[in-house]
Amino acid sequence: MTAAGIIAFAVKGDGAGALAAMTRGCENAITITFELAGPYLLWSGLMRTADEAGLVDKLARAMRKPLSRLMPDAPQAAAPVTLNLAANFFGLGNAATPFGLEAMRKLDRCDGRASDSMAMFIALNSSAIELLPTSVIAIRTACGSAAPYSIVVPTFLASAAAAAAAVVSCRLLGRIVK
Amino acid sequence: MRAAEIAIPCGAALLLLYALVKKVNVYKAFVDGAKDALPQLVSILPYLAAMLTAIETVRASGLTDLLVRVLRAPAERAGLEPELIPLIVLRPFSGSGSLALLREILTQHGADSGIGRAASVLVGSTETVFYTVALYFGSVGVTKTRHAIPASLIAGAVGAAVGILLVRIM
């Protein structure tokens, strides 16, 4: 992807622009890591506390059955997967990411390949099911909408369709792509 | 929103109290958990740098604009508003970029216009797929992502299509 971008810059004869864009990309990575750091430390700490109190285990046991249909080889990741999807659902993106990373760690088989369960988890995340899309509602209000919430129901239904498509396409593609 | 804002801190307080009742060394547990998070953060950074460099280069070089231009004719023939195409193309690459574009569309066409509502639903029902993939797979060092990206993009496309259709009939 980077190479394609650089070639496109070269075609336009804009070398300085290419370098500036690449540098900006790395700067974005630093910014995002720092933005992520605070919530990540907080939720990792709370997660460990919940773990030692036995709560994570309880949640995992409750969710193992329903989740095993989607991610059959991943009973060990049931708790963080549930917490990630729940945090996303309630619009807590900050809290969702630490749980998501924890889930990926639990799903990892250390072979550098994505498992079916990992792909399913990522695809489900991409369907963005959310109770209230808060950032969109905020922008609509700022832009003078008379009914900023009017998009909530269609957004929810579209997300649900996306989630269904995620499950189906993961199942089908997972069989083809080894 | 009020209820949700108060629910999470209360949940955290309940969790800490419950842990105390269970005789967990809360302070030590929290510190241990946070300690685990640090190397994790550092290990993500290079993957994010690589992916975001790629995304930024593709976007700034005008390749996404090119994609928009290529898609315009077939999309219009399918009955899609041309104003929405840049948003659909940009969405999987950049979260802040697509929010800025949404603001632009809403200001230009009105937040309650058909296009404004369709753009809102589009942004709300899709995700920055490439960022999620880079972050989550990067954190565990997975480089063979197999079908994760295509499946995510298909999910996004279905979400976008259903969203646009729903806005027209609702």
Coordinates of C-alpha atoms in Angstrom, one line a residue:
Chain A
M1 CA 0.0 0.0 0.0
T2 CA 2.8 2.4 0.9
A3 CA 4.6 1.6 -2.3
A4 CA 1.5 2.3 -4.3
G5 CA 1.1 5.6 -2.6
I6 CA 4.7 6.6 -3.2
I7 CA 4.4 5.6 -6.9
A8 CA 1.3 7.8 -7.2
F9 CA 3.3 10.7 -5.6
A10 CA 6.2 10.1 -8.1
V11 CA 3.8 10.2 -11.0
K12 CA 2.7 13.6 -9.8
G13 CA 6.4 14.6 -9.3
D14 CA 5.8 15.4 -5.6
G15 CA 8.6 13.7 -3.6
A16 CA 8.4 16.0 -0.7
G17 CA 4.7 15.3 -0.4
A18 CA 5.4 11.6 -0.2
L19 CA 7.9 12.0 2.6
A20 CA 5.6 14.3 4.5
A21 CA 2.7 11.8 4.3
M22 CA 4.8 8.9 5.5
T23 CA 6.1 11.0 8.5
R24 CA 2.5 12.0 9.3
G25 CA 1.5 8.3 9.3
C26 CA 4.2 7.5 12.0
E27 CA 3.2 10.6 14.0
N28 CA -0.4 9.4 13.9
A29 CA 0.8 6.1 15.4
I30 CA 2.5 7.9 18.3
T31 CA -0.5 10.0 18.9
I32 CA -2.9 7.1 18.9
T33 CA -0.6 5.0 21.2
F34 CA -0.5 7.8 23.7
E35 CA -4.3 8.3 23.5
L36 CA -4.7 4.6 24.0
A37 CA -2.2 4.4 26.9
G38 CA -4.4 5.9 29.7
P39 CA -7.5 3.9 29.2
Y40 CA -5.5 0.8 28.5
L41 CA -3.6 1.0 31.8
L42 CA -6.9 1.7 33.7
W43 CA -8.9 -1.1 32.1
S44 CA -6.0 -3.6 32.3
G45 CA -5.7 -2.8 36.0
L46 CA -9.5 -3.2 36.6
M47 CA -9.6 -6.3 34.5
R48 CA -6.9 -8.0 36.6
T49 CA -8.7 -7.0 39.8
A50 CA -12.0 -8.5 38.4
D51 CA -10.0 -11.6 37.4
E52 CA -8.6 -12.1 40.9
A53 CA -12.0 -11.6 42.4
G54 CA -13.3 -14.4 40.2
L55 CA -15.7 -12.2 38.2
V56 CA -14.0 -12.8 34.8
D57 CA -14.3 -16.5 35.3
K58 CA -18.0 -16.2 36.1
L59 CA -18.6 -14.1 33.0
A60 CA -16.6 -16.5 30.8
R61 CA -18.6 -19.5 32.0
A62 CA -21.9 -17.7 31.3
M63 CA -20.9 -16.7 27.8
R64 CA -19.0 -19.8 26.7
K65 CA -22.0 -21.5 25.3
P66 CA -23.5 -18.7 23.2
L67 CA -20.1 -17.6 21.9
S68 CA -18.9 -21.1 21.0
R69 CA -21.3 -21.1 18.0
L70 CA -19.4 -18.1 16.5
M71 CA -15.9 -18.9 17.8
P72 CA -15.8 -22.6 18.5
D73 CA -12.0 -22.9 19.2
A74 CA -11.9 -20.1 21.7
P75 CA -13.6 -20.8 25.0
Q76 CA -10.6 -19.2 26.8
A77 CA -11.3 -15.8 25.3
A78 CA -15.1 -15.7 26.2
A79 CA -14.8 -13.0 28.9
P80 CA -12.7 -10.4 27.0
V81 CA -14.6 -10.9 23.8
T82 CA -17.9 -10.3 25.6
L83 CA -16.6 -7.3 27.4
N84 CA -15.2 -5.9 24.1
L85 CA -18.5 -6.3 22.3
A86 CA -20.5 -4.9 25.2
A87 CA -18.2 -1.9 25.5
N88 CA -18.6 -1.2 21.8
F89 CA -22.3 -1.6 22.1
F90 CA -22.5 1.1 24.7
G91 CA -20.3 3.4 22.8
L92 CA -17.3 3.1 25.1
G93 CA -14.6 2.9 22.5
N94 CA -11.9 3.7 25.0
A95 CA -12.7 0.7 27.1
A96 CA -13.4 -1.6 24.2
T97 CA -9.9 -1.5 22.8
P98 CA -8.1 -2.9 26.0
F99 CA -10.6 -5.8 26.1
G100 CA -10.2 -6.4 22.4
L101 CA -6.4 -6.6 22.8
E102 CA -6.8 -9.0 25.7
A103 CA -9.1 -11.1 23.6
M104 CA -6.6 -11.2 20.8
R105 CA -3.9 -12.3 23.3
K106 CA -6.2 -15.1 24.5
L107 CA -7.0 -16.2 20.9
D108 CA -3.3 -16.1 19.8
R109 CA -1.7 -19.4 19.0
C110 CA 1.7 -17.8 18.5
D111 CA 2.1 -18.9 14.9
G112 CA 1.7 -15.5 13.2
R113 CA -1.6 -16.7 11.5
A114 CA -5.1 -15.5 12.0
S115 CA -7.3 -18.3 13.3
D116 CA -11.0 -18.5 12.2
S117 CA -12.0 -17.2 15.6
M118 CA -9.7 -14.2 15.3
A119 CA -11.1 -13.3 11.9
M120 CA -14.6 -13.7 13.2
F121 CA -13.8 -11.4 16.1
I122 CA -12.3 -8.7 13.9
A123 CA -15.2 -8.9 11.4
L124 CA -17.8 -8.6 14.2
N125 CA -15.9 -5.6 15.5
S126 CA -16.1 -4.1 12.0
S127 CA -19.8 -4.3 12.0
A128 CA -19.9 -1.5 14.7
I129 CA -23.1 -2.5 16.5
E130 CA -23.8 0.4 18.8
L131 CA -26.8 1.4 20.9
L132 CA -26.1 5.1 20.3
P133 CA -23.6 6.3 17.7
T134 CA -22.6 9.2 19.9
S135 CA -20.0 10.9 17.7
V136 CA -22.4 11.0 14.7
I137 CA -25.2 12.3 16.9
A138 CA -22.9 15.0 18.2
I139 CA -21.9 16.1 14.7
R140 CA -25.6 16.1 13.6
T141 CA -26.5 18.4 16.6
A142 CA -23.6 20.7 15.8
C143 CA -24.7 21.0 12.2
G144 CA -28.2 22.1 13.3
S145 CA -30.2 18.9 12.8
A146 CA -33.8 19.2 14.0
A147 CA -33.8 15.4 14.7
P148 CA -30.2 14.3 15.5
Y149 CA -31.5 11.0 16.8
S150 CA -33.5 10.1 13.7
I151 CA -30.7 8.0 12.4
V152 CA -30.4 5.7 15.4
V153 CA -32.8 3.0 14.3
P154 CA -31.6 2.8 10.7
T155 CA -28.0 2.8 11.9
F156 CA -28.7 0.0 14.3
L157 CA -30.5 -2.1 11.7
A158 CA -27.6 -1.5 9.2
S159 CA -25.1 -2.5 11.8
A160 CA -27.1 -5.7 12.5
A161 CA -27.1 -6.5 8.8
A162 CA -23.3 -5.9 8.7
A163 CA -22.9 -8.2 11.7
A164 CA -24.9 -10.9 9.9
A165 CA -22.8 -10.4 6.8
A166 CA -19.6 -10.6 8.9
V167 CA -20.7 -14.0 10.3
V168 CA -21.7 -15.4 6.9
S169 CA -18.7 -14.1 5.0
C170 CA -16.3 -15.3 7.7
R171 CA -17.8 -18.8 7.6
L172 CA -17.6 -19.0 3.8
L173 CA -14.2 -17.3 3.3
G174 CA -12.7 -19.2 6.2
R175 CA -13.2 -22.4 4.3
I176 CA -11.5 -21.0 1.1
V177 CA -8.6 -19.1 2.6
K178 CA -6.3 -21.5 4.4
Chain B
M1 CA -26.7 9.4 28.2
R2 CA -26.7 10.6 31.9
A3 CA -27.4 7.1 33.1
A4 CA -24.7 5.5 31.0
E5 CA -22.2 8.1 32.2
I6 CA -22.7 7.3 35.8
A7 CA -23.1 3.5 35.3
I8 CA -19.5 2.8 34.3
P9 CA -17.8 4.6 37.3
C10 CA -20.4 3.0 39.6
G11 CA -19.6 -0.4 38.0
A12 CA -15.9 0.2 38.6
A13 CA -16.6 1.1 42.3
L14 CA -18.8 -2.0 42.7
L15 CA -16.0 -4.1 41.2
L16 CA -13.4 -2.8 43.6
L17 CA -15.7 -3.3 46.6
Y18 CA -16.6 -6.8 45.5
A19 CA -12.9 -7.6 45.2
L20 CA -12.3 -6.2 48.7
V21 CA -15.0 -8.5 50.1
K22 CA -13.4 -11.4 48.2
K23 CA -10.1 -10.4 50.1
V24 CA -8.2 -9.6 46.9
N25 CA -5.2 -7.4 47.3
V26 CA -6.8 -4.7 45.0
Y27 CA -3.9 -2.4 44.8
K28 CA -1.5 -5.1 43.8
A29 CA -3.9 -6.6 41.3
F30 CA -4.4 -3.3 39.6
V31 CA -0.7 -2.6 39.5
D32 CA 0.0 -6.1 38.1
G33 CA -2.7 -5.6 35.4
A34 CA -1.4 -2.2 34.4
K35 CA 2.2 -3.5 34.3
D36 CA 1.1 -6.1 31.8
A37 CA -0.4 -3.4 29.6
L38 CA 2.9 -1.4 29.2
P39 CA 4.9 -3.8 27.0
Q40 CA 1.7 -4.5 25.1
L41 CA 1.4 -0.9 24.2
V42 CA 5.0 -0.7 23.1
S43 CA 4.7 -3.8 20.9
I44 CA 1.7 -2.3 19.1
L45 CA 3.4 0.9 18.1
P46 CA 5.6 -0.4 15.2
Y47 CA 2.6 -2.2 13.6
L48 CA 0.5 0.9 13.9
A49 CA 3.3 3.0 12.5
A50 CA 3.6 0.7 9.4
M51 CA -0.2 0.6 8.8
L52 CA -0.8 4.3 9.4
T53 CA 2.1 5.2 7.1
A54 CA 0.6 3.1 4.4
I55 CA -2.9 4.6 5.0
E56 CA -1.6 8.2 5.1
T57 CA 0.5 7.8 1.9
V58 CA -2.3 6.2 0.0
R59 CA -4.7 9.0 1.1
A60 CA -2.4 11.9 0.6
S61 CA -1.1 10.7 -2.8
G62 CA -4.6 11.0 -4.3
L63 CA -5.1 7.3 -4.8
T64 CA -8.3 7.4 -2.8
D65 CA -9.5 10.3 -5.0
L66 CA -8.7 8.1 -8.0
L67 CA -10.7 5.3 -6.5
V68 CA -13.6 7.7 -6.0
R69 CA -13.4 8.8 -9.6
V70 CA -13.3 5.2 -10.9
L71 CA -16.3 4.2 -8.7
R72 CA -18.4 7.3 -9.6
A73 CA -19.9 6.2 -12.9
P74 CA -21.0 2.6 -11.9
A75 CA -22.2 3.9 -8.5
E76 CA -24.3 6.6 -10.1
R77 CA -25.8 4.1 -12.4
A78 CA -26.8 2.0 -9.4
G79 CA -28.6 5.0 -8.1
L80 CA -26.1 6.1 -5.4
E81 CA -25.7 9.8 -4.6
P82 CA -22.2 10.8 -5.8
E83 CA -21.7 12.9 -2.6
L84 CA -21.6 9.6 -0.6
I85 CA -18.8 7.9 -2.6
P86 CA -15.8 9.7 -1.0
L87 CA -17.3 8.9 2.4
I88 CA -17.6 5.2 1.5
V89 CA -14.1 5.0 0.2
L90 CA -12.5 6.9 3.1
R91 CA -14.4 5.2 5.9
P92 CA -12.3 2.0 6.3
F93 CA -9.1 4.0 6.3
S94 CA -9.6 7.0 8.6
G95 CA -12.0 7.6 11.5
S96 CA -11.2 11.3 12.0
G97 CA -11.1 11.8 8.3
S98 CA -14.6 10.4 7.7
L99 CA -16.0 12.3 10.7
A100 CA -14.6 15.5 9.1
L101 CA -16.1 14.6 5.8
L102 CA -19.5 13.8 7.4
R103 CA -19.5 17.3 9.0
E104 CA -18.8 18.8 5.6
I105 CA -21.6 16.9 3.9
L106 CA -24.0 17.8 6.7
T107 CA -23.1 21.5 6.5
Q108 CA -23.4 21.5 2.7
H109 CA -26.6 19.5 2.2
G110 CA -28.3 19.9 5.6
A111 CA -28.2 17.4 8.5
D112 CA -31.9 16.3 7.9
S113 CA -31.6 16.0 4.1
G114 CA -31.7 12.6 2.5
I115 CA -27.9 12.7 1.8
G116 CA -27.2 14.0 5.3
R117 CA -29.1 11.2 6.9
A118 CA -27.6 8.6 4.6
A119 CA -24.1 9.9 5.4
S120 CA -24.8 9.8 9.1
V121 CA -26.1 6.2 9.0
L122 CA -23.1 5.2 6.9
V123 CA -20.5 6.5 9.3
G124 CA -22.5 5.2 12.3
S125 CA -22.8 1.6 11.0
T126 CA -19.3 1.1 9.7
E127 CA -15.8 0.9 11.3
T128 CA -12.3 1.9 10.4
V129 CA -11.4 -1.6 9.3
F130 CA -7.8 -1.1 8.5
Y131 CA -7.0 0.6 11.8
T132 CA -8.8 -2.2 13.8
V133 CA -6.9 -4.9 11.8
A134 CA -3.5 -3.2 12.3
L135 CA -4.1 -2.7 16.0
Y136 CA -5.5 -6.1 16.9
F137 CA -3.4 -8.3 14.8
G138 CA -0.3 -6.1 15.4
S139 CA -0.7 -6.6 19.2
V140 CA -0.2 -10.4 18.8
G141 CA 2.3 -10.2 15.9
V142 CA -0.1 -11.9 13.4
T143 CA 1.0 -11.0 9.9
K144 CA -1.0 -13.6 7.9
T145 CA -4.5 -12.1 8.4
R146 CA -6.2 -14.5 6.0
H147 CA -9.8 -13.6 5.4
A148 CA -10.2 -11.1 8.2
I149 CA -9.9 -8.0 5.9
P150 CA -12.1 -9.2 3.1
A151 CA -14.8 -10.4 5.6
S152 CA -14.6 -7.1 7.4
L153 CA -14.9 -5.1 4.2
I154 CA -17.9 -7.2 3.0
A155 CA -19.6 -6.6 6.4
G156 CA -18.9 -2.9 6.0
A157 CA -20.3 -2.8 2.4
V158 CA -23.4 -4.7 3.4
G159 CA -23.9 -2.3 6.4
A160 CA -23.5 0.7 4.1
A161 CA -25.9 -0.6 1.4
V162 CA -28.6 -1.6 4.0
G163 CA -28.1 1.8 5.7
I164 CA -28.6 3.8 2.5
L165 CA -31.6 1.7 1.5
L166 CA -33.2 2.1 5.0
V167 CA -32.8 5.9 4.9
R168 CA -34.7 6.0 1.6
I169 CA -37.7 4.1 2.9
M170 CA -37.8 5.3 6.6

